[in-house]
Short mmCIF file of C-alpha atoms and ligand atoms in Angstrom, two decimals:
data_model
loop_
_atom_site.label_atom_id
_atom_site.label_comp_id
_atom_site.label_asym_id
_atom_site.label_seq_id
_atom_site.Cartn_x
_atom_site.Cartn_y
_atom_site.Cartn_z
CA MET Y 965 106.37 115.16 124.98
CA LYS Y 966 110.04 116.25 124.72
CA THR Y 967 112.36 113.82 122.97
CA THR Y 968 115.57 114.83 124.80
CA VAL Y 969 114.88 112.06 127.34
CA LYS Y 970 113.81 109.14 125.17
CA LYS Y 971 110.11 108.53 125.72
CA ARG Y 972 109.00 104.94 125.54
CA VAL Y 973 106.07 104.08 123.29
CA ALA Y 974 104.32 100.69 123.09
CA ILE Y 975 102.45 99.96 119.87
CA ILE Y 976 100.00 97.05 119.74
CA GLY Y 977 99.66 95.68 116.20
CA ALA Y 978 102.32 95.33 113.48
CA GLY Y 979 100.02 95.98 110.53
CA ILE Y 980 100.82 98.83 108.15
CA ALA Y 981 99.21 101.41 110.51
CA GLY Y 982 101.20 100.36 113.59
CA LEU Y 983 104.43 100.09 111.57
CA SER Y 984 103.88 103.51 109.97
CA CYS Y 985 103.40 105.06 113.42
CA ALA Y 986 106.38 103.16 114.86
CA THR Y 987 108.86 104.05 112.10
CA HIS Y 988 107.96 107.74 112.26
CA LEU Y 989 108.27 107.88 116.06
CA GLN Y 990 111.56 105.98 116.01
CA ALA Y 991 112.95 108.43 113.44
CA MET Y 992 111.94 111.25 115.79
CA GLY Y 993 113.95 109.76 118.67
CA PHE Y 994 111.28 107.86 120.59
CA GLU Y 995 112.06 104.41 121.97
CA VAL Y 996 109.42 102.23 120.34
CA GLU Y 997 108.40 98.62 120.97
CA VAL Y 998 105.80 96.86 118.83
CA PHE Y 999 103.72 93.93 120.12
CA GLU Y 1000 102.16 91.58 117.56
CA LYS Y 1001 100.07 88.47 118.11
CA SER Y 1002 101.10 86.75 114.86
CA ARG Y 1003 104.34 85.10 113.77
CA GLY Y 1004 105.30 88.01 111.51
CA PRO Y 1005 104.56 91.66 110.76
CA SER Y 1006 102.23 93.09 108.08
CA GLY Y 1007 98.73 92.20 109.33
CA ARG Y 1008 96.18 92.04 106.53
CA MET Y 1009 98.85 92.88 103.89
CA SER Y 1010 99.66 89.22 103.91
CA THR Y 1011 101.16 86.47 101.81
CA ARG Y 1012 100.63 82.74 102.38
CA GLU Y 1013 103.91 80.90 101.83
CA GLY Y 1014 103.78 77.15 101.11
CA ASP Y 1015 106.20 74.58 99.72
CA GLY Y 1016 107.16 76.08 96.34
CA TRP Y 1017 104.24 78.52 96.17
CA THR Y 1018 103.08 81.86 97.53
CA ALA Y 1019 99.78 83.72 97.27
CA ASP Y 1020 98.71 87.16 98.48
CA HIS Y 1021 95.63 86.30 100.48
CA GLY Y 1022 94.79 89.63 102.18
CA ALA Y 1023 95.17 93.04 100.50
CA GLN Y 1024 95.68 92.48 96.78
CA TYR Y 1025 97.14 95.84 95.75
CA PHE Y 1026 96.99 99.44 96.89
CA THR Y 1027 96.48 102.85 95.40
CA ALA Y 1028 98.30 106.09 96.28
CA ARG Y 1029 96.53 109.46 96.17
CA ASP Y 1030 97.81 111.46 99.16
CA PRO Y 1031 101.14 113.30 98.61
CA LEU Y 1032 102.60 112.02 101.93
CA PHE Y 1033 101.82 108.41 100.98
CA LYS Y 1034 103.05 108.91 97.40
CA HIS Y 1035 106.35 110.15 98.82
CA GLU Y 1036 106.65 107.05 101.03
CA LEU Y 1037 105.69 104.80 98.12
CA SER Y 1038 108.45 106.25 95.94
CA SER Y 1039 110.99 105.33 98.65
CA TRP Y 1040 109.59 101.75 98.71
CA ILE Y 1041 109.87 101.58 94.92
CA ASP Y 1042 113.48 102.85 95.10
CA LYS Y 1043 114.28 100.11 97.63
CA GLY Y 1044 112.66 97.48 95.40
CA VAL Y 1045 109.97 96.47 97.93
CA ALA Y 1046 107.06 97.86 95.87
CA ALA Y 1047 106.26 98.22 92.19
CA ARG Y 1048 103.47 99.24 89.89
CA TRP Y 1049 101.20 96.39 88.77
CA ASN Y 1050 99.58 96.57 85.35
CA PRO Y 1051 97.10 93.70 85.18
CA LYS Y 1052 94.62 93.02 82.43
CA ILE Y 1053 91.45 93.41 84.48
CA GLY Y 1054 88.00 92.07 83.71
CA VAL Y 1055 84.67 93.09 85.19
CA PHE Y 1056 81.76 90.70 85.53
CA GLU Y 1057 78.34 92.30 85.95
CA GLU Y 1058 74.79 91.60 84.91
CA GLY Y 1059 75.84 88.15 83.76
CA ARG Y 1060 78.58 89.14 81.31
CA TRP Y 1061 82.28 89.95 81.11
CA ARG Y 1062 83.88 93.14 79.85
CA ALA Y 1063 87.41 94.54 80.02
CA SER Y 1064 87.86 97.18 82.73
CA SER Y 1065 88.20 100.75 81.46
CA SER Y 1066 89.81 101.95 84.72
CA ASN Y 1067 93.22 103.59 84.37
CA GLU Y 1068 93.87 103.61 88.14
CA SER Y 1069 97.56 103.14 89.09
CA ARG Y 1070 97.83 100.02 91.21
CA TYR Y 1071 100.84 99.03 93.32
CA VAL Y 1072 101.96 95.83 95.02
CA ALA Y 1073 104.73 94.86 97.43
CA ASN Y 1074 107.53 92.63 96.12
CA PRO Y 1075 107.83 89.68 96.08
CA GLY Y 1076 104.65 89.38 98.21
CA MET Y 1077 102.27 91.83 99.85
CA ASN Y 1078 103.82 91.15 103.28
CA MET Y 1079 107.18 92.60 102.16
CA ILE Y 1080 106.38 96.21 103.02
CA GLY Y 1081 105.59 95.19 106.59
CA LYS Y 1082 108.84 93.21 106.79
CA TYR Y 1083 110.75 96.17 105.35
CA LEU Y 1084 109.25 98.71 107.79
CA ALA Y 1085 109.79 96.37 110.74
CA ARG Y 1086 113.46 95.71 110.01
CA THR Y 1087 114.80 98.41 112.38
CA LEU Y 1088 112.08 98.12 115.03
CA THR Y 1089 111.95 96.22 118.30
CA LEU Y 1090 109.20 93.78 117.44
CA HIS Y 1091 107.75 91.29 119.93
CA LEU Y 1092 106.03 88.57 117.90
CA ASN Y 1093 103.58 85.95 119.22
CA GLN Y 1094 102.42 88.38 121.89
CA THR Y 1095 98.64 88.71 122.09
CA ILE Y 1096 98.06 91.69 124.34
CA ASP Y 1097 95.08 90.85 126.55
CA GLN Y 1098 95.21 93.55 129.20
CA LEU Y 1099 96.20 97.21 129.44
CA VAL Y 1100 97.29 98.31 132.91
CA PRO Y 1101 97.41 102.06 133.64
CA ILE Y 1102 100.02 102.84 136.30
CA ASN Y 1103 100.21 106.51 137.34
CA ASN Y 1104 100.84 108.24 133.99
CA GLN Y 1105 102.28 105.18 132.31
CA TRP Y 1106 101.12 101.91 130.78
CA GLN Y 1107 102.00 98.31 131.44
CA LEU Y 1108 100.88 95.46 129.16
CA SER Y 1109 99.95 91.88 129.73
CA SER Y 1110 99.96 89.20 127.04
CA LYS Y 1111 98.27 85.83 126.74
CA GLU Y 1112 101.65 84.18 126.11
CA SER Y 1113 103.87 85.96 128.70
CA GLY Y 1114 101.57 87.40 131.37
CA LEU Y 1115 102.49 90.81 132.78
CA ILE Y 1116 105.29 92.34 130.69
CA ASN Y 1117 107.98 93.88 132.83
CA SER Y 1118 108.20 97.34 131.17
CA LEU Y 1119 106.49 100.68 131.64
CA PHE Y 1120 105.61 102.87 128.66
CA ASP Y 1121 104.99 106.62 128.54
CA TYR Y 1122 102.55 106.34 125.65
CA LEU Y 1123 100.39 103.57 124.22
CA VAL Y 1124 99.14 103.13 120.65
CA LEU Y 1125 96.40 100.66 119.69
CA ALA Y 1126 96.91 99.86 115.98
CA ILE Y 1127 94.45 96.98 115.78
CA PRO Y 1128 90.98 96.53 114.22
CA ALA Y 1129 88.05 98.01 116.17
CA PRO Y 1130 86.59 94.70 117.43
CA GLN Y 1131 90.01 93.68 118.78
CA ALA Y 1132 90.50 97.13 120.36
CA ALA Y 1133 87.04 96.78 121.95
CA VAL Y 1134 88.24 93.70 123.84
CA LEU Y 1135 91.03 95.76 125.47
CA ALA Y 1136 88.97 98.90 125.96
CA GLN Y 1137 87.62 98.38 129.51
CA VAL Y 1138 90.21 100.80 130.92
CA LEU Y 1139 89.65 103.37 128.16
CA PRO Y 1140 87.19 106.29 128.26
CA ASN Y 1141 83.54 105.37 127.64
CA GLU Y 1142 83.35 107.16 124.29
CA ILE Y 1143 86.32 105.15 122.95
CA GLN Y 1144 84.74 101.91 124.14
CA ALA Y 1145 81.50 102.93 122.42
CA LEU Y 1146 83.30 103.86 119.19
CA CYS Y 1147 85.20 100.55 119.05
CA ASN Y 1148 81.99 98.63 119.73
CA SER Y 1149 80.08 100.57 117.08
CA VAL Y 1150 82.21 99.41 114.14
CA THR Y 1151 81.10 96.32 112.27
CA MET Y 1152 83.88 94.66 110.31
CA ASP Y 1153 82.89 92.14 107.66
CA GLY Y 1154 84.74 88.91 107.23
CA CYS Y 1155 86.17 87.51 103.99
CA TRP Y 1156 86.57 83.92 102.82
CA THR Y 1157 89.67 83.53 100.64
CA VAL Y 1158 90.57 80.56 98.46
CA MET Y 1159 94.09 80.04 97.13
CA ALA Y 1160 94.30 77.66 94.14
CA ARG Y 1161 97.62 76.20 92.91
CA PHE Y 1162 97.97 74.80 89.43
CA SER Y 1163 100.75 72.87 87.70
CA GLU Y 1164 99.95 74.81 84.51
CA LYS Y 1165 98.44 78.23 83.86
CA PRO Y 1166 94.67 77.77 83.64
CA THR Y 1167 92.64 79.27 80.82
CA PHE Y 1168 91.15 82.56 81.97
CA PRO Y 1169 91.04 85.73 79.89
CA PHE Y 1170 92.15 88.21 82.61
CA ASP Y 1171 94.96 88.62 85.18
CA ALA Y 1172 92.45 89.87 87.72
CA ALA Y 1173 88.72 90.42 87.85
CA PHE Y 1174 86.14 92.36 89.82
CA VAL Y 1175 82.96 90.29 90.08
CA ASN Y 1176 79.61 91.87 90.94
CA GLY Y 1177 76.45 90.17 92.16
CA GLU Y 1178 78.01 86.75 92.78
CA THR Y 1179 79.42 84.76 95.71
CA ILE Y 1180 82.90 85.77 94.52
CA SER Y 1181 83.96 89.43 94.33
CA TRP Y 1182 87.61 89.12 93.18
CA ILE Y 1183 89.84 86.74 91.21
CA CYS Y 1184 93.58 87.30 90.74
CA ARG Y 1185 96.52 85.50 89.18
CA ASN Y 1186 99.44 86.03 91.58
CA GLN Y 1187 102.01 85.49 88.81
CA SER Y 1188 100.72 88.57 86.99
CA LYS Y 1189 102.30 90.65 89.78
CA PRO Y 1190 105.99 91.56 89.55
CA TYR Y 1191 108.68 89.23 90.99
CA ARG Y 1192 106.32 86.37 91.93
CA ILE Y 1193 108.06 83.03 91.65
CA GLY Y 1194 107.02 79.44 92.29
CA GLN Y 1195 103.95 77.49 91.37
CA GLU Y 1196 101.10 79.14 89.46
CA SER Y 1197 98.66 80.45 92.11
CA TRP Y 1198 95.33 82.25 92.05
CA THR Y 1199 93.53 84.09 94.85
CA ILE Y 1200 89.75 84.19 95.02
CA HIS Y 1201 87.87 86.41 97.50
CA ALA Y 1202 84.23 85.92 98.40
CA SER Y 1203 82.12 89.07 98.56
CA ALA Y 1204 81.87 90.86 101.92
CA LYS Y 1205 78.14 90.10 102.15
CA TRP Y 1206 78.40 86.41 101.30
CA SER Y 1207 81.41 86.03 103.62
CA GLN Y 1208 79.65 87.69 106.52
CA ASP Y 1209 76.44 85.72 105.98
CA ASN Y 1210 78.46 82.47 105.83
CA ILE Y 1211 81.33 83.22 108.20
CA GLU Y 1212 80.68 80.15 110.39
CA LEU Y 1213 80.61 77.66 107.48
CA ALA Y 1214 83.04 74.76 107.66
CA PRO Y 1215 86.07 75.69 105.49
CA GLN Y 1216 85.51 72.81 103.06
CA ASP Y 1217 81.90 73.93 102.50
CA ALA Y 1218 82.91 77.56 101.92
CA SER Y 1219 85.61 76.35 99.54
CA ALA Y 1220 83.16 74.17 97.58
CA GLN Y 1221 80.78 77.10 97.07
CA LEU Y 1222 83.53 79.51 95.99
CA LEU Y 1223 85.01 76.98 93.57
CA ALA Y 1224 81.58 76.27 92.04
CA CYS Y 1225 81.16 80.00 91.47
CA ALA Y 1226 84.71 80.31 90.01
CA LYS Y 1227 83.93 77.47 87.57
CA LYS Y 1228 80.73 79.20 86.50
CA LEU Y 1229 82.78 82.37 85.89
CA GLY Y 1230 85.32 80.49 83.74
CA LEU Y 1231 88.10 79.57 86.19
CA ASP Y 1232 88.05 75.80 86.59
CA CYS Y 1233 90.00 74.83 89.71
CA SER Y 1234 89.13 71.12 89.66
CA VAL Y 1235 92.78 70.19 88.99
CA ALA Y 1236 94.18 72.71 91.48
CA GLU Y 1237 95.40 72.21 95.04
CA ILE Y 1238 93.29 74.33 97.33
CA ALA Y 1239 93.91 76.25 100.56
CA ILE Y 1240 91.32 78.41 102.29
CA HIS Y 1241 91.51 81.23 104.83
CA ARG Y 1242 88.75 82.85 106.89
CA TRP Y 1243 89.32 86.55 107.69
CA ARG Y 1244 87.07 87.46 110.60
CA TYR Y 1245 87.79 91.21 110.40
CA ALA Y 1246 88.56 92.03 106.78
CA SER Y 1247 86.85 95.35 106.12
CA GLY Y 1248 84.87 98.11 107.79
CA PHE Y 1249 85.42 101.68 108.86
CA VAL Y 1250 83.97 104.65 110.70
CA ASN Y 1251 82.20 107.24 108.60
CA PRO Y 1252 83.01 110.17 108.71
CA SER Y 1253 86.61 109.20 109.30
CA PRO Y 1254 88.50 110.79 112.21
CA GLU Y 1255 91.82 109.61 110.60
CA PHE Y 1256 93.21 108.68 114.06
CA ILE Y 1257 92.41 109.23 117.75
CA SER Y 1258 94.76 110.98 120.15
CA LEU Y 1259 93.94 111.19 123.87
CA PRO Y 1260 96.88 113.13 125.35
CA ASN Y 1261 95.35 113.09 128.86
CA PHE Y 1262 95.54 109.30 128.81
CA ASN Y 1263 98.88 109.11 126.91
CA LEU Y 1264 96.99 107.01 124.42
CA GLY Y 1265 96.30 106.92 120.68
CA LEU Y 1266 94.46 104.72 118.20
CA CYS Y 1267 95.19 104.28 114.50
CA GLY Y 1268 94.27 101.85 111.76
CA ASP Y 1269 92.36 101.48 108.53
CA TRP Y 1270 89.01 101.47 110.37
CA LEU Y 1271 89.65 105.11 111.38
CA ASN Y 1272 90.63 106.23 107.88
CA GLY Y 1273 88.70 104.69 105.01
CA GLY Y 1274 89.48 101.00 105.33
CA ARG Y 1275 92.38 100.52 102.94
CA VAL Y 1276 96.19 100.26 102.89
CA GLU Y 1277 96.82 103.92 102.09
CA GLY Y 1278 94.38 105.10 104.79
CA ALA Y 1279 95.94 102.77 107.36
CA TRP Y 1280 99.47 104.02 106.65
CA LEU Y 1281 98.31 107.66 106.81
CA SER Y 1282 96.42 107.01 110.05
CA GLY Y 1283 99.62 105.73 111.71
CA GLN Y 1284 101.68 108.58 110.31
CA LYS Y 1285 99.26 111.31 111.43
CA LEU Y 1286 98.96 109.88 114.92
CA ALA Y 1287 102.77 109.82 115.18
CA ILE Y 1288 102.97 113.48 114.14
CA GLU Y 1289 100.39 114.28 116.86
CA ILE Y 1290 102.34 112.33 119.51
CA GLU Y 1291 105.47 114.36 118.68
CA LYS Y 1292 103.60 117.53 119.66
CA ILE Y 1293 102.61 116.29 123.12
C1 FAD D 1166 90.84 89.85 102.11
C2 FAD D 1166 91.28 91.29 102.15
C3 FAD D 1166 91.45 92.00 100.97
C4 FAD D 1166 91.85 93.33 100.99
N1 FAD D 1166 92.11 93.97 99.82
C5 FAD D 1166 92.62 95.22 99.85
C6 FAD D 1166 93.06 95.85 98.65
O1 FAD D 1166 93.05 95.23 97.57
N2 FAD D 1166 93.53 97.12 98.73
C7 FAD D 1166 93.62 97.80 99.93
O2 FAD D 1166 94.08 98.95 99.95
N3 FAD D 1166 93.25 97.20 101.08
C8 FAD D 1166 92.76 95.94 101.07
N4 FAD D 1166 92.42 95.32 102.23
C9 FAD D 1166 92.47 96.10 103.47
C10 FAD D 1166 93.91 96.27 103.98
O3 FAD D 1166 94.51 95.02 104.09
C11 FAD D 1166 93.83 96.96 105.33
O4 FAD D 1166 93.17 98.21 105.17
C12 FAD D 1166 95.18 97.25 105.98
O5 FAD D 1166 96.12 96.23 105.75
C13 FAD D 1166 94.91 97.44 107.48
O6 FAD D 1166 96.09 97.73 108.17
P1 FAD D 1166 96.03 97.98 109.74
O7 FAD D 1166 97.43 98.16 110.20
O8 FAD D 1166 95.04 99.05 110.05
O9 FAD D 1166 95.40 96.65 110.37
P2 FAD D 1166 95.95 95.13 110.32
O10 FAD D 1166 96.68 94.87 109.07
O11 FAD D 1166 94.78 94.27 110.65
O12 FAD D 1166 97.00 95.10 111.51
C14 FAD D 1166 96.62 94.91 112.85
C15 FAD D 1166 97.64 93.97 113.50
O13 FAD D 1166 97.33 93.88 114.89
C16 FAD D 1166 97.51 92.55 115.33
N5 FAD D 1166 96.71 92.40 116.54
C17 FAD D 1166 95.35 92.43 116.66
N6 FAD D 1166 94.99 92.29 117.95
C18 FAD D 1166 96.15 92.18 118.66
C19 FAD D 1166 96.44 92.02 120.06
N7 FAD D 1166 95.47 91.95 120.99
N8 FAD D 1166 97.75 91.95 120.44
C20 FAD D 1166 98.74 92.02 119.51
N9 FAD D 1166 98.52 92.18 118.17
C21 FAD D 1166 97.23 92.26 117.77
C22 FAD D 1166 97.03 91.72 114.14
O14 FAD D 1166 97.57 90.41 114.16
C23 FAD D 1166 97.55 92.55 112.95
O15 FAD D 1166 98.85 92.14 112.55
C24 FAD D 1166 92.05 93.98 102.23
C25 FAD D 1166 91.89 93.26 103.42
C26 FAD D 1166 91.52 91.91 103.39
C27 FAD D 1166 91.42 91.15 104.67
#
């Protein structure tokens, strides 16, 4: 695909994978439009914002191992939208606590995990509140339809699906059979997340904790991360297995079970104000990982964490590598 005449690319999904792909293509001279069903960008790198409080309720932090991602991360750190996080971490296993011996470098976005998405999206044409519900192939181009607007009056030379596999599967009827089968083959587990707000810092010996063998798998004090302001808030994730087994519970019942487990582990939330979120597609990925999918004959690509290891770094790399492939077409 030559970039002398600006080629138009539609990207569905403004998570870190879609935004990574979009920013690279835009820098290479493509005309990019991103369609997102939510009110804001960032996908599962998300921050709940309430009256006087915030809490990261999706991805909690990320690691950086690949040189390309490390390079990008250093630019985010320079711009002040990411920073290293040095929590005191506990591990609960076999019924007892110990301090973590991991010396992994962990990073967070500032002042909330959704900031990197906002930062990447700032120069992009982003259509929010647009749930794409139909892909229409027209000659060698693509037209989109959304639940909110119906048929969108634009034709695109290339289409990128940067959404979780189960959501891609819904749109996949016009895609080749093997892509439909791949999307349908991926199981993504849900995650129940409780956010607890306190008027005073509760007594708990760690900033964050990995919990094994319990209903809960993760506890984190948001104020231990850099630049968090507002009311004291803690995020509690249920384990993938418990969440998936109990995904249809009423929110108040899920909350009661998570809070009982937190109390048993030493975090008493009885005086806290509680919010709860159900993630239907939190985690899951294809193994071995293809990194991304490019189908030049269809002017179509797919990227996302589910194609590259299931985490923030993998998602960003998936978008980047697909963009580099699109440049070559
Ligand atoms: C509870 C939880 C905890 C996590 N913890 C960590 C962690 O600590 N570290 C880590 O590295 N990773 C963690 N992750 C995983 C990490 O968040 C993801 O790997 C990464 O954010 C995925 O990015 P993505 O762009 O591939 O997908 P997403 O972030 O899911 O982006 C996809 C976007 O597409 C949009 N979309 C979907 N369907 C449509 C449609 N039809 N039309 C328009 N838009 C659509 C969605 O609204 C979403 O914004 C966690 C995830 C969850 C849920």
